[in-house]
mmCIF file of C-alpha atoms in Angstrom:
data_model
loop_
_atom_site.group_PDB
_atom_site.id
_atom_site.type_symbol
_atom_site.label_atom_id
_atom_site.label_comp_id
_atom_site.label_asym_id
_atom_site.label_seq_id
_atom_site.Cartn_x
_atom_site.Cartn_y
_atom_site.Cartn_z
ATOM 1 C CA GLN A 1 16.831 -0.392 4.277
ATOM 2 C CA SER A 2 16.542 -3.752 5.828
ATOM 3 C CA ALA A 3 12.888 -5.461 5.893
ATOM 4 C CA LEU A 4 11.016 -5.625 8.800
ATOM 5 C CA THR A 5 10.881 -9.256 10.703
ATOM 6 C CA GLN A 6 7.641 -11.057 10.598
ATOM 7 C CA PRO A 7 6.655 -14.491 10.775
ATOM 8 C CA ARG A 8 6.468 -16.128 8.095
ATOM 9 C CA SER A 9 3.201 -18.091 8.856
ATOM 10 C CA VAL A 10 0.315 -18.054 11.502
ATOM 11 C CA SER A 11 -2.758 -19.884 12.299
ATOM 12 C CA GLY A 12 -5.951 -19.873 14.311
ATOM 13 C CA SER A 13 -9.130 -21.405 14.367
ATOM 14 C CA PRO A 14 -12.516 -19.580 13.394
ATOM 15 C CA GLY A 15 -13.437 -17.163 16.363
ATOM 16 C CA GLN A 16 -9.800 -17.787 17.951
ATOM 17 C CA SER A 17 -7.207 -14.744 17.946
ATOM 18 C CA VAL A 18 -3.851 -14.448 16.586
ATOM 19 C CA THR A 19 -1.290 -11.774 17.043
ATOM 20 C CA ILE A 20 1.163 -10.946 14.123
ATOM 21 C CA SER A 21 4.749 -9.548 15.174
ATOM 22 C CA CYS A 22 6.866 -7.156 13.640
ATOM 23 C CA THR A 23 10.299 -6.318 14.648
ATOM 24 C CA GLY A 24 12.357 -3.349 13.427
ATOM 25 C CA THR A 25 14.686 -0.803 14.696
ATOM 26 C CA SER A 26 14.742 2.654 16.720
ATOM 27 C CA SER A 27 14.950 3.733 12.878
ATOM 28 C CA ASP A 28 12.008 2.838 12.467
ATOM 29 C CA VAL A 29 9.247 1.112 14.250
ATOM 30 C CA GLY A 30 10.852 2.080 17.534
ATOM 31 C CA GLY A 31 11.412 5.985 16.217
ATOM 32 C CA TYR A 32 7.955 7.152 14.853
ATOM 33 C CA ASN A 33 4.238 5.993 15.084
ATOM 34 C CA TYR A 34 3.877 5.405 11.691
ATOM 35 C CA VAL A 35 3.602 1.548 11.506
ATOM 36 C CA SER A 36 0.408 0.499 8.838
ATOM 37 C CA TRP A 37 -0.682 -2.810 8.049
ATOM 38 C CA TYR A 38 -1.709 -4.318 5.017
ATOM 39 C CA GLN A 39 -3.655 -7.515 3.964
ATOM 40 C CA GLN A 40 -3.767 -8.807 0.627
ATOM 41 C CA HIS A 41 -5.686 -11.785 -0.530
ATOM 42 C CA PRO A 42 -4.096 -14.012 -3.152
ATOM 43 C CA GLY A 43 -3.796 -11.968 -6.876
ATOM 44 C CA LYS A 44 -5.201 -8.780 -5.530
ATOM 45 C CA ALA A 45 -3.731 -5.349 -4.130
ATOM 46 C CA PRO A 46 -2.745 -5.062 -0.473
ATOM 47 C CA LYS A 47 -5.434 -3.133 1.702
ATOM 48 C CA LEU A 48 -4.828 -0.686 4.096
ATOM 49 C CA MET A 49 -5.949 -2.443 7.893
ATOM 50 C CA ILE A 50 -4.163 -0.219 10.541
ATOM 51 C CA TYR A 51 -2.315 2.998 10.198
ATOM 52 C CA ASP A 52 -0.616 5.016 12.947
ATOM 53 C CA VAL A 53 -0.079 1.877 14.814
ATOM 54 C CA ASN A 54 -3.160 1.492 15.716
ATOM 55 C CA LYS A 55 -5.855 3.690 13.542
ATOM 56 C CA ARG A 56 -8.376 1.733 11.866
ATOM 57 C CA PRO A 57 -9.532 3.021 8.397
ATOM 58 C CA SER A 58 -13.518 3.234 7.815
ATOM 59 C CA GLY A 59 -14.556 -0.189 7.095
ATOM 60 C CA VAL A 60 -12.423 -2.016 8.706
ATOM 61 C CA PRO A 61 -13.659 -4.333 11.408
ATOM 62 C CA ASP A 62 -13.041 -3.962 14.913
ATOM 63 C CA ARG A 63 -11.628 -7.422 15.233
ATOM 64 C CA PHE A 64 -8.504 -6.111 13.818
ATOM 65 C CA SER A 65 -6.274 -4.124 15.992
ATOM 66 C CA GLY A 66 -2.627 -2.352 16.337
ATOM 67 C CA SER A 67 -0.280 -1.985 19.148
ATOM 68 C CA LYS A 68 3.587 -0.855 19.472
ATOM 69 C CA SER A 69 6.138 -1.671 22.487
ATOM 70 C CA GLY A 70 9.689 -0.530 21.359
ATOM 71 C CA ASN A 71 11.128 -1.924 18.109
ATOM 72 C CA THR A 72 8.059 -4.014 18.139
ATOM 73 C CA ALA A 73 4.606 -3.678 16.828
ATOM 74 C CA SER A 74 1.811 -6.022 16.289
ATOM 75 C CA LEU A 75 -1.723 -6.486 14.640
ATOM 76 C CA THR A 76 -4.266 -8.559 16.351
ATOM 77 C CA ILE A 77 -7.238 -10.081 15.028
ATOM 78 C CA SER A 78 -9.729 -11.149 17.254
ATOM 79 C CA GLY A 79 -12.550 -13.506 16.059
ATOM 80 C CA LEU A 80 -10.690 -14.956 13.131
ATOM 81 C CA GLN A 81 -12.945 -15.625 10.368
ATOM 82 C CA ALA A 82 -12.721 -17.599 7.125
ATOM 83 C CA GLU A 83 -12.259 -14.223 5.271
ATOM 84 C CA ASP A 84 -9.347 -13.163 7.056
ATOM 85 C CA GLU A 85 -7.258 -15.660 5.497
ATOM 86 C CA ALA A 86 -4.172 -13.928 3.797
ATOM 87 C CA ASP A 87 -0.979 -12.395 3.843
ATOM 88 C CA TYR A 88 -0.210 -9.258 5.828
ATOM 89 C CA TYR A 89 2.423 -6.847 5.995
ATOM 90 C CA CYS A 90 3.806 -4.553 8.313
ATOM 91 C CA CYS A 91 5.169 -1.243 6.801
ATOM 92 C CA SER A 92 6.835 1.351 8.781
ATOM 93 C CA TYR A 93 8.436 5.128 8.341
ATOM 94 C CA ALA A 94 12.618 5.096 8.266
ATOM 95 C CA GLY A 95 13.188 8.456 8.210
ATOM 96 C CA SER A 96 14.140 10.788 5.097
ATOM 97 C CA TYR A 97 10.674 10.162 3.158
ATOM 98 C CA THR A 98 11.602 6.745 2.850
ATOM 99 C CA VAL A 99 9.641 3.242 4.282
ATOM 100 C CA VAL A 100 10.321 -0.225 4.739
ATOM 101 C CA PHE A 101 7.931 -3.134 4.822
ATOM 102 C CA GLY A 102 8.165 -6.770 6.952
ATOM 103 C CA GLY A 103 8.429 -10.024 4.523
ATOM 104 C CA GLY A 104 4.867 -10.654 5.176
ATOM 105 C CA THR A 105 2.946 -12.790 7.345
ATOM 106 C CA LYS A 106 0.564 -16.134 5.824
ATOM 107 C CA LEU A 107 -2.112 -16.252 7.926
ATOM 108 C CA THR A 108 -4.212 -19.856 7.915
ATOM 109 C CA VAL A 109 -7.747 -20.225 9.303
ATOM 110 C CA LEU A 110 -7.633 -23.670 10.147
ATOM 111 C CA GLU B 1 -14.653 6.391 -6.224
ATOM 112 C CA VAL B 2 -10.943 5.997 -6.125
ATOM 113 C CA GLN B 3 -9.368 3.968 -8.867
ATOM 114 C CA LEU B 4 -5.809 3.940 -9.715
ATOM 115 C CA VAL B 5 -5.359 1.885 -13.187
ATOM 116 C CA GLU B 6 -1.324 0.882 -14.031
ATOM 117 C CA SER B 7 -0.132 0.318 -17.305
ATOM 118 C CA GLY B 8 2.858 0.043 -19.245
ATOM 119 C CA GLY B 9 3.926 -3.695 -18.022
ATOM 120 C CA GLY B 10 5.890 -6.418 -20.318
ATOM 121 C CA LEU B 11 8.771 -8.565 -21.143
ATOM 122 C CA VAL B 12 12.030 -6.585 -21.596
ATOM 123 C CA GLN B 13 15.227 -7.767 -21.771
ATOM 124 C CA PRO B 14 18.059 -6.974 -19.284
ATOM 125 C CA GLY B 15 19.391 -3.567 -19.910
ATOM 126 C CA GLY B 16 16.325 -3.080 -21.388
ATOM 127 C CA SER B 17 14.249 0.317 -20.384
ATOM 128 C CA LEU B 18 10.176 0.759 -19.456
ATOM 129 C CA ARG B 19 7.848 3.233 -18.717
ATOM 130 C CA LEU B 20 4.970 2.466 -16.697
ATOM 131 C CA SER B 21 2.028 4.999 -16.384
ATOM 132 C CA CYS B 22 -0.820 5.120 -13.851
ATOM 133 C CA ALA B 23 -4.011 6.859 -14.323
ATOM 134 C CA ALA B 24 -5.981 8.364 -10.875
ATOM 135 C CA SER B 25 -9.358 9.348 -10.583
ATOM 136 C CA GLY B 26 -11.911 9.412 -7.671
ATOM 137 C CA PHE B 27 -9.830 12.064 -5.715
ATOM 138 C CA THR B 28 -7.428 15.204 -5.739
ATOM 139 C CA PHE B 29 -4.669 13.624 -7.335
ATOM 140 C CA SER B 30 -2.484 16.683 -6.908
ATOM 141 C CA SER B 31 -2.803 16.503 -2.680
ATOM 142 C CA TYR B 32 -1.088 13.501 -2.274
ATOM 143 C CA TRP B 33 2.469 12.068 -2.548
ATOM 144 C CA MET B 34 2.671 8.990 -4.637
ATOM 145 C CA SER B 35 4.528 6.015 -4.628
ATOM 146 C CA TRP B 36 5.483 2.793 -6.431
ATOM 147 C CA VAL B 37 5.580 -0.349 -4.516
ATOM 148 C CA ARG B 38 6.470 -3.445 -6.077
ATOM 149 C CA GLN B 39 6.203 -7.491 -5.423
ATOM 150 C CA ALA B 40 8.238 -10.013 -6.779
ATOM 151 C CA PRO B 41 6.660 -13.110 -7.700
ATOM 152 C CA GLY B 42 6.146 -15.226 -4.482
ATOM 153 C CA LYS B 43 7.747 -12.192 -2.616
ATOM 154 C CA GLY B 44 6.772 -9.484 -0.168
ATOM 155 C CA LEU B 45 6.202 -6.084 -1.030
ATOM 156 C CA GLU B 46 9.026 -3.524 -1.167
ATOM 157 C CA TRP B 47 8.598 0.089 -1.660
ATOM 158 C CA VAL B 48 10.446 1.659 -4.790
ATOM 159 C CA ALA B 49 10.027 5.649 -5.047
ATOM 160 C CA ASN B 50 7.789 8.290 -3.559
ATOM 161 C CA ILE B 51 7.378 12.012 -5.274
ATOM 162 C CA LYS B 52 5.838 14.911 -3.464
ATOM 163 C CA GLN B 53 2.610 16.674 -4.344
ATOM 164 C CA ASP B 54 4.513 19.229 -6.575
ATOM 165 C CA GLY B 55 7.135 16.536 -8.140
ATOM 166 C CA SER B 56 9.792 19.031 -6.440
ATOM 167 C CA GLU B 57 11.156 15.892 -4.002
ATOM 168 C CA LYS B 58 11.476 12.279 -5.530
ATOM 169 C CA TYR B 59 12.932 9.298 -3.038
ATOM 170 C CA TYR B 60 13.837 5.852 -4.093
ATOM 171 C CA VAL B 61 15.301 2.785 -2.451
ATOM 172 C CA ASP B 62 18.511 2.090 -2.460
ATOM 173 C CA SER B 63 18.432 -0.718 -5.112
ATOM 174 C CA VAL B 64 17.073 1.580 -7.855
ATOM 175 C CA LYS B 65 18.745 4.647 -7.238
ATOM 176 C CA GLY B 66 20.152 6.042 -10.347
ATOM 177 C CA ARG B 67 17.804 3.885 -13.093
ATOM 178 C CA PHE B 68 14.530 4.643 -12.146
ATOM 179 C CA THR B 69 13.146 8.206 -12.224
ATOM 180 C CA ILE B 70 9.526 8.871 -10.491
ATOM 181 C CA SER B 71 7.718 11.894 -12.161
ATOM 182 C CA ARG B 72 4.072 12.696 -12.456
ATOM 183 C CA ASP B 73 1.850 14.985 -14.517
ATOM 184 C CA ASN B 74 -0.998 16.959 -12.229
ATOM 185 C CA ALA B 75 -2.837 17.839 -15.400
ATOM 186 C CA LYS B 76 -3.375 14.890 -16.578
ATOM 187 C CA ASN B 77 -4.009 13.414 -12.988
ATOM 188 C CA SER B 78 -1.138 10.669 -13.727
ATOM 189 C CA LEU B 79 1.940 8.836 -12.569
ATOM 190 C CA TYR B 80 4.901 7.520 -13.809
ATOM 191 C CA LEU B 81 7.902 5.367 -13.103
ATOM 192 C CA GLN B 82 10.845 5.286 -15.681
ATOM 193 C CA MET B 83 13.061 1.868 -15.306
ATOM 194 C CA ASN B 84 16.148 1.825 -17.018
ATOM 195 C CA SER B 85 18.994 -0.313 -17.484
ATOM 196 C CA LEU B 86 16.660 -3.048 -16.166
ATOM 197 C CA ARG B 87 17.968 -6.595 -14.257
ATOM 198 C CA ALA B 88 16.288 -9.644 -13.618
ATOM 199 C CA GLU B 89 15.793 -8.817 -10.203
ATOM 200 C CA ASP B 90 13.406 -5.871 -11.001
ATOM 201 C CA THR B 91 11.100 -8.313 -12.175
ATOM 202 C CA ALA B 92 7.830 -7.598 -10.041
ATOM 203 C CA VAL B 93 4.165 -6.864 -10.312
ATOM 204 C CA TYR B 94 4.508 -2.744 -9.744
ATOM 205 C CA TYR B 95 1.694 -1.119 -7.795
ATOM 206 C CA CYS B 96 0.743 2.497 -7.733
ATOM 207 C CA ALA B 97 -0.342 3.632 -4.333
ATOM 208 C CA SER B 98 -1.703 7.303 -2.884
ATOM 209 C CA LYS B 99 0.182 8.137 0.550
ATOM 210 C CA TYR B 100 -0.794 10.185 3.185
ATOM 211 C CA GLY B 101 2.360 11.807 3.674
ATOM 212 C CA PRO B 102 4.703 9.567 5.739
ATOM 213 C CA ARG B 103 2.264 7.599 7.204
ATOM 214 C CA TYR B 104 0.609 4.962 5.337
ATOM 215 C CA PHE B 105 -0.265 4.097 1.756
ATOM 216 C CA ASP B 106 -4.399 4.504 1.692
ATOM 217 C CA TYR B 107 -5.213 3.855 -2.037
ATOM 218 C CA TRP B 108 -3.453 0.649 -4.716
ATOM 219 C CA GLY B 109 -4.051 -0.057 -8.353
ATOM 220 C CA GLN B 110 -4.284 -3.575 -9.065
ATOM 221 C CA GLY B 111 -0.964 -3.828 -10.142
ATOM 222 C CA THR B 112 1.353 -3.978 -13.688
ATOM 223 C CA LEU B 113 3.621 -7.280 -13.944
ATOM 224 C CA VAL B 114 7.173 -6.522 -15.420
ATOM 225 C CA THR B 115 9.272 -9.571 -16.441
ATOM 226 C CA VAL B 116 12.768 -8.927 -17.116
ATOM 227 C CA SER B 117 14.475 -11.900 -18.781
ATOM 228 C CA SER B 118 16.041 -12.693 -22.335
#
């Protein structure tokens, strides 16, 4: 049950694209197509942004996209906007009805 | 509108106990797995426990096994977390979340703060 590895911070200017990586193992990220991503603004509850690696819930802008290769999943945010500034967490199913989160990435919009 | 409202947090001494509750509305509570997820101050999210729709299966992160118990009352649309033998490292905001099987957490409450300190 070790946390997934995310960069502590990323940044980009409005209109640019950024990608946040999430590295696990073959027992979690690499073993299942059950990676999800959550956005959390300060003092707020997390919000689901991507599920099943690359699916977007209703209401999430298509500027948010997800992908996976091997043991690493990625969240890409294109056309950065000021309101995208937040913490982002990846999460993966890890077998036996357990899940593991990443350590979180702080996105700064310059 | 889906709502999850946690309660029961507060200050407790090391070794003490606390029971958290989560009141659910706006969806068919009995059809969903439910979970508790916590976040220590300034830290990341940590999954704590899951419970199946009928309460027959429960799963925990290793660090709380034997100390925490997740339960639910579908007649009351409520989720609970009984926390015993609390430690300083259990200090966190505890979130109640609905879970779509093993796949993802779709709805979250606003959280309740638990502080373990003497």
